[in-house]
Amino acid sequence: MDIVSRVHQKRLLKLVQHVKEKDYEQVLRLCDQIEANHKRMQELTSIPGPSFELLTPEPRYKMDAETKAAIEEMYRSAEDVAGIPDDCWPVSENSDFKCLFMRKYMKSSGDMSRKEKDVVDYCLSHRTLFEKVEKLNVFAHRGEYFISVDDIATLNDGRFVSTAVIDAWALMLNKRGGGGGGSNCFYMNTQHSLYLDNLVNGVQGEVDFAKKVRGCWDQWVKNMGDSANWASFNFIFIPIWIAEHFFAVVVNLVEQKVQNLDNMMHSKLKNALYENIQKTVKSQMTIFLEEKEHPKAGDIEQYVVEDVRFAWKGCAGANGDCGIFLMNHMEFFRGHPYENPSLKNRADRRSLRAKYCATLLLSDANDMKNRLERDVLEFSNSRK
């Protein structure tokens, strides 16, 4: 065993020890250290480091089944303040919000509980622009999927939402009822977007982009527990991030359509690009579902492609909110346009940013929810 392997083995042994002691702060810190040191080693030498399997937005460290199970149990059984009902949430002595977003827009919002508002204030007050602080994760799932407070902070007003937030939203919706849990919808993540973009634009190279797209879908299904009953799904949502814009393509297995969900109106040139994306998704989903032995897989190539005309499609000043529109479409679209007048109004979309922040972090999909509640309480009591 070479010296690099021995160093990584020592770190992994420390990681296992922290897991056994349920010291998850040290687990997260050591994982970050391993990743940082590995990147530095790659810069200085050509020596290969430990084996990673990249997930969004952080690497998942390959480990034995016993260690992985211990990490999962650690997050589920953390002895922190747990599950405080909204109506029992204590109001701090200083109830003024710290972040400008909450002070300016959300203080009087009646559709959010005090607990939800404190969670948003905590996340959006984590640091000022360019301030260097230690990385802080606020969402974890099954000990292998993490998103940081910096990702969550992209839900602040005027910012493009992080793909990590969209992926966590898909995870939450699957856990809420999809992925074999009784819903008729399944939600993919966004990690196929780069490969899909290259595939559509005919980028040449050694990489089989079509295979990479389906590989991303397969990996995501495994992350969901690999228990999806594909024959039970009526809608498969594929969120996409291309050319600094979010939209979704939905395979509607009920009405035999491939539907495009987009809040924007585009030029003829861009429309041609999006039509190509829809056709590519259709062909790749055909192959993907054939591999899953879906009874309707052979019919998908014949599905018509439809651009769904929402009442808010093309509304002014909405481009930067494309991620918010996408999250709403994923939650409520079931084959036909639906009513939601608030999506036309920027102030209401601003409220949705705060609501989605709290909804995601306080969902049962977040194994760090208990710890987050403790940290938020401590933060709200120390606000100045």
Short mmCIF file of C-alpha atoms in Angstrom, two decimals:
data_model
loop_
_atom_site.label_atom_id
_atom_site.label_comp_id
_atom_site.label_asym_id
_atom_site.label_seq_id
_atom_site.Cartn_x
_atom_site.Cartn_y
_atom_site.Cartn_z
CA MET A 1 0.00 0.00 0.00
CA ASP A 2 1.50 3.39 -1.06
CA ILE A 3 1.73 6.38 1.27
CA VAL A 4 -1.27 8.14 -0.30
CA SER A 5 -3.48 5.09 0.25
CA ARG A 6 -2.31 4.80 3.87
CA VAL A 7 -3.15 8.47 4.53
CA HIS A 8 -6.63 8.05 3.08
CA GLN A 9 -7.12 4.82 5.03
CA LYS A 10 -6.28 6.63 8.30
CA ARG A 11 -8.79 9.36 7.49
CA LEU A 12 -11.48 6.81 6.68
CA LEU A 13 -10.80 5.01 9.97
CA LYS A 14 -11.29 8.33 11.78
CA LEU A 15 -14.50 8.81 9.82
CA VAL A 16 -15.80 5.41 10.97
CA GLN A 17 -14.91 6.26 14.59
CA HIS A 18 -16.83 9.54 14.43
CA VAL A 19 -19.80 7.70 12.95
CA LYS A 20 -19.81 5.20 15.82
CA GLU A 21 -19.69 8.09 18.29
CA LYS A 22 -22.52 9.84 16.39
CA ASP A 23 -20.37 12.95 16.16
CA TYR A 24 -21.85 14.12 12.88
CA GLU A 25 -20.20 17.54 13.06
CA GLN A 26 -16.83 15.78 12.87
CA VAL A 27 -18.10 13.48 10.12
CA LEU A 28 -19.05 16.43 7.90
CA ARG A 29 -15.83 18.28 8.73
CA LEU A 30 -13.67 15.24 7.94
CA CYS A 31 -15.49 14.62 4.65
CA ASP A 32 -14.83 18.21 3.63
CA GLN A 33 -11.16 17.81 4.63
CA ILE A 34 -10.79 14.61 2.61
CA GLU A 35 -12.29 16.29 -0.44
CA ALA A 36 -10.13 19.42 -0.09
CA ASN A 37 -6.93 17.45 0.43
CA HIS A 38 -7.73 15.20 -2.52
CA LYS A 39 -8.22 18.21 -4.81
CA ARG A 40 -4.95 19.74 -3.55
CA MET A 41 -3.13 16.45 -4.18
CA GLN A 42 -4.45 16.37 -7.72
CA GLU A 43 -3.13 19.90 -8.29
CA LEU A 44 0.35 19.10 -6.98
CA THR A 45 0.80 15.60 -8.36
CA SER A 46 -0.73 13.12 -10.73
CA ILE A 47 -1.28 10.55 -7.98
CA PRO A 48 -4.90 9.33 -8.02
CA GLY A 49 -6.84 9.89 -4.84
CA PRO A 50 -9.72 7.99 -3.25
CA SER A 51 -12.58 6.77 -5.38
CA PHE A 52 -15.54 9.14 -5.56
CA GLU A 53 -18.91 8.73 -7.14
CA LEU A 54 -20.03 12.30 -7.81
CA LEU A 55 -23.53 13.20 -6.80
CA THR A 56 -25.12 16.59 -6.59
CA PRO A 57 -23.93 18.70 -5.01
CA GLU A 58 -21.24 16.83 -3.01
CA PRO A 59 -19.26 13.63 -3.53
CA ARG A 60 -20.48 10.44 -1.92
CA TYR A 61 -17.57 8.62 -0.34
CA LYS A 62 -17.48 4.94 -1.07
CA MET A 63 -17.65 2.99 2.17
CA ASP A 64 -18.78 -0.38 3.41
CA ALA A 65 -22.48 -1.09 4.00
CA GLU A 66 -22.11 -1.13 7.81
CA THR A 67 -20.57 2.35 7.91
CA LYS A 68 -23.15 3.75 5.51
CA ALA A 69 -25.98 2.27 7.60
CA ALA A 70 -24.46 3.81 10.73
CA ILE A 71 -24.38 7.24 9.07
CA GLU A 72 -28.02 6.92 8.04
CA GLU A 73 -29.01 5.93 11.57
CA MET A 74 -26.93 8.77 12.99
CA TYR A 75 -28.98 11.36 11.11
CA ARG A 76 -32.28 9.71 11.98
CA SER A 77 -31.58 9.44 15.71
CA ALA A 78 -29.72 12.68 16.45
CA GLU A 79 -30.66 13.77 19.98
CA ASP A 80 -31.57 17.37 19.23
CA VAL A 81 -34.72 19.48 19.54
CA ALA A 82 -37.10 17.50 17.35
CA GLY A 83 -40.34 18.22 15.60
CA ILE A 84 -41.56 21.30 17.48
CA PRO A 85 -45.10 22.06 16.23
CA ASP A 86 -45.52 25.46 14.61
CA ASP A 87 -47.96 26.67 17.28
CA CYS A 88 -45.48 25.70 20.04
CA TRP A 89 -42.50 27.42 18.46
CA PRO A 90 -41.10 29.93 21.00
CA VAL A 91 -40.88 33.58 19.95
CA SER A 92 -37.48 35.01 20.81
CA GLU A 93 -37.07 38.11 22.97
CA ASN A 94 -35.80 39.99 19.93
CA SER A 95 -38.32 39.20 17.21
CA ASP A 96 -36.79 41.52 14.60
CA PHE A 97 -35.42 39.68 11.60
CA LYS A 98 -31.75 39.95 10.77
CA CYS A 99 -31.67 39.56 6.98
CA LEU A 100 -32.82 42.37 4.71
CA PHE A 101 -35.08 40.05 2.69
CA MET A 102 -37.18 39.16 5.74
CA ARG A 103 -37.24 42.68 7.16
CA LYS A 104 -38.24 44.24 3.86
CA TYR A 105 -40.69 41.75 2.41
CA MET A 106 -41.76 38.97 4.76
CA LYS A 107 -42.31 40.40 8.26
CA SER A 108 -46.07 40.67 7.87
CA SER A 109 -46.54 37.59 5.67
CA GLY A 110 -49.58 35.76 6.99
CA ASP A 111 -49.15 32.48 5.13
CA MET A 112 -45.96 31.49 6.99
CA SER A 113 -45.63 30.41 10.61
CA ARG A 114 -43.14 32.08 12.95
CA LYS A 115 -41.06 28.92 12.83
CA GLU A 116 -40.86 29.02 9.03
CA LYS A 117 -39.91 32.70 9.07
CA ASP A 118 -37.13 32.08 11.61
CA VAL A 119 -35.74 29.25 9.45
CA VAL A 120 -35.60 31.54 6.41
CA ASP A 121 -34.03 34.37 8.42
CA TYR A 122 -31.39 31.95 9.75
CA CYS A 123 -30.44 30.69 6.29
CA LEU A 124 -30.41 34.04 4.52
CA SER A 125 -28.44 35.69 7.37
CA HIS A 126 -25.65 33.12 7.32
CA ARG A 127 -23.11 35.52 5.88
CA THR A 128 -22.69 38.75 3.99
CA LEU A 129 -21.43 38.90 0.42
CA PHE A 130 -17.80 37.67 0.09
CA GLU A 131 -17.58 36.89 3.83
CA LYS A 132 -15.52 33.75 4.39
CA VAL A 133 -17.18 31.38 6.84
CA GLU A 134 -17.03 27.66 7.46
CA LYS A 135 -19.21 25.64 5.11
CA LEU A 136 -22.54 24.79 6.74
CA ASN A 137 -24.85 22.04 5.53
CA VAL A 138 -28.54 22.47 6.29
CA PHE A 139 -30.02 19.52 4.37
CA ALA A 140 -28.97 15.88 4.37
CA HIS A 141 -30.60 12.71 3.15
CA ARG A 142 -29.55 9.16 3.97
CA GLY A 143 -26.06 10.30 4.93
CA GLU A 144 -25.00 10.74 1.31
CA TYR A 145 -26.78 13.79 -0.10
CA PHE A 146 -26.05 17.24 1.32
CA ILE A 147 -26.82 20.84 0.38
CA SER A 148 -25.26 23.87 2.01
CA VAL A 149 -26.71 27.07 3.36
CA ASP A 150 -25.06 28.85 0.41
CA ASP A 151 -27.19 26.78 -1.97
CA ILE A 152 -30.31 27.57 0.06
CA ALA A 153 -29.37 31.27 0.00
CA THR A 154 -30.02 31.27 -3.76
CA LEU A 155 -33.71 31.42 -2.79
CA ASN A 156 -33.05 35.03 -1.82
CA ASP A 157 -34.75 37.63 -3.99
CA GLY A 158 -33.29 38.26 -7.45
CA ARG A 159 -31.06 35.17 -7.61
CA PHE A 160 -31.11 32.13 -9.87
CA VAL A 161 -32.02 29.13 -7.75
CA SER A 162 -29.21 26.58 -7.35
CA THR A 163 -29.58 23.24 -9.14
CA ALA A 164 -28.89 21.66 -5.73
CA VAL A 165 -32.13 23.22 -4.43
CA ILE A 166 -34.09 21.95 -7.45
CA ASP A 167 -32.66 18.46 -6.94
CA ALA A 168 -33.56 18.49 -3.24
CA TRP A 169 -37.07 19.66 -4.19
CA ALA A 170 -37.38 16.66 -6.53
CA LEU A 171 -36.13 14.40 -3.75
CA MET A 172 -38.68 15.85 -1.33
CA LEU A 173 -41.57 15.42 -3.79
CA ASN A 174 -40.55 11.82 -4.43
CA LYS A 175 -40.38 11.12 -0.69
CA ARG A 176 -43.66 12.90 -0.09
CA GLY A 177 -45.50 10.44 -2.29
CA GLY A 178 -43.57 9.42 -5.36
CA GLY A 179 -40.78 6.93 -5.92
CA GLY A 180 -43.01 3.96 -5.12
CA GLY A 181 -44.81 5.65 -2.23
CA GLY A 182 -48.25 5.97 -3.79
CA SER A 183 -48.01 9.06 -6.00
CA ASN A 184 -48.52 8.91 -9.74
CA CYS A 185 -45.49 11.16 -10.38
CA PHE A 186 -41.75 10.60 -10.41
CA TYR A 187 -39.25 13.47 -10.37
CA MET A 188 -35.75 13.27 -11.84
CA ASN A 189 -32.96 15.64 -10.80
CA THR A 190 -31.04 18.10 -13.02
CA GLN A 191 -27.70 16.30 -13.31
CA HIS A 192 -28.36 15.13 -16.86
CA SER A 193 -28.55 18.75 -18.08
CA LEU A 194 -24.94 19.15 -19.27
CA TYR A 195 -24.95 15.82 -21.10
CA LEU A 196 -28.35 16.59 -22.60
CA ASP A 197 -27.11 19.98 -23.78
CA ASN A 198 -24.07 18.39 -25.46
CA LEU A 199 -26.22 15.66 -26.99
CA VAL A 200 -28.72 18.13 -28.45
CA ASN A 201 -26.00 20.41 -29.82
CA GLY A 202 -24.12 17.54 -31.47
CA VAL A 203 -20.91 17.94 -29.47
CA GLN A 204 -18.42 15.36 -30.69
CA GLY A 205 -16.07 13.45 -28.41
CA GLU A 206 -15.28 10.16 -26.77
CA VAL A 207 -18.17 10.50 -24.32
CA ASP A 208 -21.46 8.80 -25.20
CA PHE A 209 -23.73 11.63 -24.06
CA ALA A 210 -26.94 9.65 -24.59
CA LYS A 211 -25.65 6.92 -22.29
CA LYS A 212 -24.56 9.56 -19.76
CA VAL A 213 -28.07 11.06 -19.70
CA ARG A 214 -29.64 7.68 -18.94
CA GLY A 215 -26.85 6.96 -16.46
CA CYS A 216 -27.79 10.09 -14.50
CA TRP A 217 -31.40 8.93 -14.41
CA ASP A 218 -30.38 5.44 -13.26
CA GLN A 219 -28.19 6.87 -10.49
CA TRP A 220 -30.99 9.13 -9.28
CA VAL A 221 -33.43 6.21 -9.16
CA LYS A 222 -30.91 4.27 -7.05
CA ASN A 223 -30.60 7.25 -4.73
CA MET A 224 -34.38 7.16 -4.26
CA GLY A 225 -34.13 3.56 -3.07
CA ASP A 226 -34.47 1.84 -6.45
CA SER A 227 -37.99 0.70 -5.51
CA ALA A 228 -39.98 2.73 -8.04
CA ASN A 229 -42.94 0.93 -9.59
CA TRP A 230 -42.63 2.48 -13.03
CA ALA A 231 -45.91 1.05 -14.30
CA SER A 232 -47.76 3.06 -11.62
CA PHE A 233 -46.50 6.48 -12.74
CA ASN A 234 -48.60 8.72 -14.96
CA PHE A 235 -46.10 11.59 -15.13
CA ILE A 236 -42.30 11.60 -15.21
CA PHE A 237 -40.82 15.06 -14.61
CA ILE A 238 -37.41 15.92 -16.06
CA PRO A 239 -36.21 19.33 -14.75
CA ILE A 240 -33.54 20.90 -16.98
CA TRP A 241 -31.00 23.72 -16.56
CA ILE A 242 -29.64 24.90 -19.92
CA ALA A 243 -28.42 28.33 -21.05
CA GLU A 244 -29.04 29.80 -17.58
CA HIS A 245 -32.70 28.87 -17.65
CA PHE A 246 -34.84 26.29 -15.82
CA PHE A 247 -37.74 24.45 -17.41
CA ALA A 248 -39.13 20.92 -17.33
CA VAL A 249 -40.11 18.25 -19.81
CA VAL A 250 -42.87 15.92 -18.63
CA VAL A 251 -43.58 12.50 -20.09
CA ASN A 252 -47.36 12.24 -19.76
CA LEU A 253 -48.10 8.53 -19.97
CA VAL A 254 -51.86 9.06 -19.55
CA GLU A 255 -52.53 11.36 -22.49
CA GLN A 256 -49.53 10.12 -24.48
CA LYS A 257 -47.78 13.49 -24.68
CA VAL A 258 -44.36 14.96 -24.02
CA GLN A 259 -45.11 18.35 -22.45
CA ASN A 260 -42.83 21.36 -22.09
CA LEU A 261 -43.28 23.42 -18.89
CA ASP A 262 -41.69 26.84 -19.27
CA ASN A 263 -42.55 30.27 -17.91
CA MET A 264 -40.79 32.05 -20.79
CA MET A 265 -41.65 32.84 -24.40
CA HIS A 266 -38.67 32.29 -26.71
CA SER A 267 -37.47 33.36 -30.13
CA LYS A 268 -37.83 31.03 -33.12
CA LEU A 269 -34.18 30.06 -32.80
CA LYS A 270 -34.51 29.13 -29.14
CA ASN A 271 -37.82 27.40 -29.76
CA ALA A 272 -36.03 25.13 -32.23
CA LEU A 273 -33.48 24.28 -29.51
CA TYR A 274 -36.18 23.45 -26.96
CA GLU A 275 -38.11 21.35 -29.47
CA ASN A 276 -34.92 19.39 -30.10
CA ILE A 277 -34.50 18.91 -26.35
CA GLN A 278 -38.06 17.58 -26.04
CA LYS A 279 -37.52 15.12 -28.89
CA THR A 280 -34.22 13.98 -27.37
CA VAL A 281 -35.82 13.44 -23.96
CA LYS A 282 -38.56 11.45 -25.68
CA SER A 283 -36.09 9.12 -27.41
CA GLN A 284 -33.89 8.66 -24.34
CA MET A 285 -36.88 8.06 -22.05
CA THR A 286 -38.06 5.37 -24.48
CA ILE A 287 -34.77 3.50 -24.04
CA PHE A 288 -34.70 4.14 -20.29
CA LEU A 289 -38.22 2.76 -19.71
CA GLU A 290 -37.59 -0.19 -22.03
CA GLU A 291 -34.72 -1.12 -19.71
CA LYS A 292 -37.21 -0.88 -16.83
CA GLU A 293 -39.62 -3.12 -18.80
CA HIS A 294 -42.33 -0.46 -18.73
CA PRO A 295 -45.40 -1.68 -20.66
CA LYS A 296 -45.83 1.68 -22.46
CA ALA A 297 -42.17 2.28 -23.33
CA GLY A 298 -42.59 1.32 -26.98
CA ASP A 299 -45.30 3.96 -27.52
CA ILE A 300 -43.38 7.00 -26.27
CA GLU A 301 -41.61 7.71 -29.57
CA GLN A 302 -45.05 8.34 -31.10
CA TYR A 303 -46.14 10.84 -28.43
CA VAL A 304 -47.00 14.35 -29.58
CA VAL A 305 -44.90 17.21 -28.22
CA GLU A 306 -46.83 20.05 -26.56
CA ASP A 307 -45.82 23.41 -25.13
CA VAL A 308 -48.12 24.03 -22.14
CA ARG A 309 -49.62 27.54 -22.20
CA PHE A 310 -49.79 28.71 -18.61
CA ALA A 311 -51.57 32.00 -17.86
CA TRP A 312 -48.27 33.40 -16.53
CA LYS A 313 -46.19 32.32 -19.52
CA GLY A 314 -44.16 35.25 -20.79
CA CYS A 315 -45.02 37.63 -17.93
CA ALA A 316 -42.59 40.54 -17.63
CA GLY A 317 -39.60 40.44 -15.29
CA ALA A 318 -39.86 36.72 -14.58
CA ASN A 319 -36.69 35.29 -16.13
CA GLY A 320 -34.73 35.35 -12.85
CA ASP A 321 -37.58 33.47 -11.18
CA CYS A 322 -37.48 30.52 -13.60
CA GLY A 323 -36.44 28.19 -10.75
CA ILE A 324 -39.47 29.25 -8.68
CA PHE A 325 -41.80 28.64 -11.62
CA LEU A 326 -40.18 25.23 -12.11
CA MET A 327 -40.65 24.24 -8.46
CA ASN A 328 -44.31 25.25 -8.65
CA HIS A 329 -44.83 23.37 -11.92
CA MET A 330 -43.26 20.25 -10.44
CA GLU A 331 -45.54 20.38 -7.42
CA PHE A 332 -48.88 21.12 -9.10
CA PHE A 333 -48.85 20.24 -12.81
CA ARG A 334 -50.88 17.14 -13.63
CA GLY A 335 -51.26 17.22 -17.39
CA HIS A 336 -53.15 20.50 -17.83
CA PRO A 337 -52.63 24.22 -17.05
CA TYR A 338 -53.75 25.11 -13.53
CA GLU A 339 -54.74 28.37 -11.84
CA ASN A 340 -52.27 30.24 -9.66
CA PRO A 341 -52.68 34.03 -10.05
CA SER A 342 -49.84 34.73 -7.61
CA LEU A 343 -47.26 33.50 -10.13
CA LYS A 344 -47.89 36.58 -12.26
CA ASN A 345 -46.95 38.89 -9.40
CA ARG A 346 -43.31 39.36 -8.46
CA ALA A 347 -44.13 40.13 -4.83
CA ASP A 348 -46.00 36.83 -4.57
CA ARG A 349 -43.13 34.97 -6.23
CA ARG A 350 -40.85 36.56 -3.64
CA SER A 351 -43.07 35.09 -0.93
CA LEU A 352 -42.82 31.70 -2.63
CA ARG A 353 -39.03 31.86 -2.38
CA ALA A 354 -39.29 32.13 1.40
CA LYS A 355 -42.05 29.51 1.61
CA TYR A 356 -40.10 27.00 -0.48
CA CYS A 357 -36.98 27.54 1.65
CA ALA A 358 -38.87 26.65 4.83
CA THR A 359 -40.89 23.84 3.23
CA LEU A 360 -37.78 22.09 1.93
CA LEU A 361 -35.69 22.38 5.10
CA LEU A 362 -38.53 21.39 7.45
CA SER A 363 -39.65 18.45 5.31
CA ASP A 364 -39.32 14.83 6.44
CA ALA A 365 -36.81 14.33 3.60
CA ASN A 366 -34.29 16.41 5.57
CA ASP A 367 -32.50 14.19 8.07
CA MET A 368 -30.89 17.32 9.55
CA LYS A 369 -34.24 18.91 10.39
CA ASN A 370 -33.89 18.26 14.13
CA ARG A 371 -30.45 19.80 14.30
CA LEU A 372 -31.60 22.71 12.14
CA GLU A 373 -34.44 23.51 14.55
CA ARG A 374 -31.98 23.64 17.42
CA ASP A 375 -29.63 25.94 15.51
CA VAL A 376 -32.49 28.21 14.42
CA LEU A 377 -33.71 28.55 18.00
CA GLU A 378 -30.22 29.45 19.17
CA PHE A 379 -29.88 31.94 16.31
CA SER A 380 -33.27 33.58 16.90
CA ASN A 381 -32.48 34.07 20.59
CA SER A 382 -29.16 35.76 19.80
CA ARG A 383 -30.36 38.16 17.10
CA LYS A 384 -29.31 41.77 17.60
#
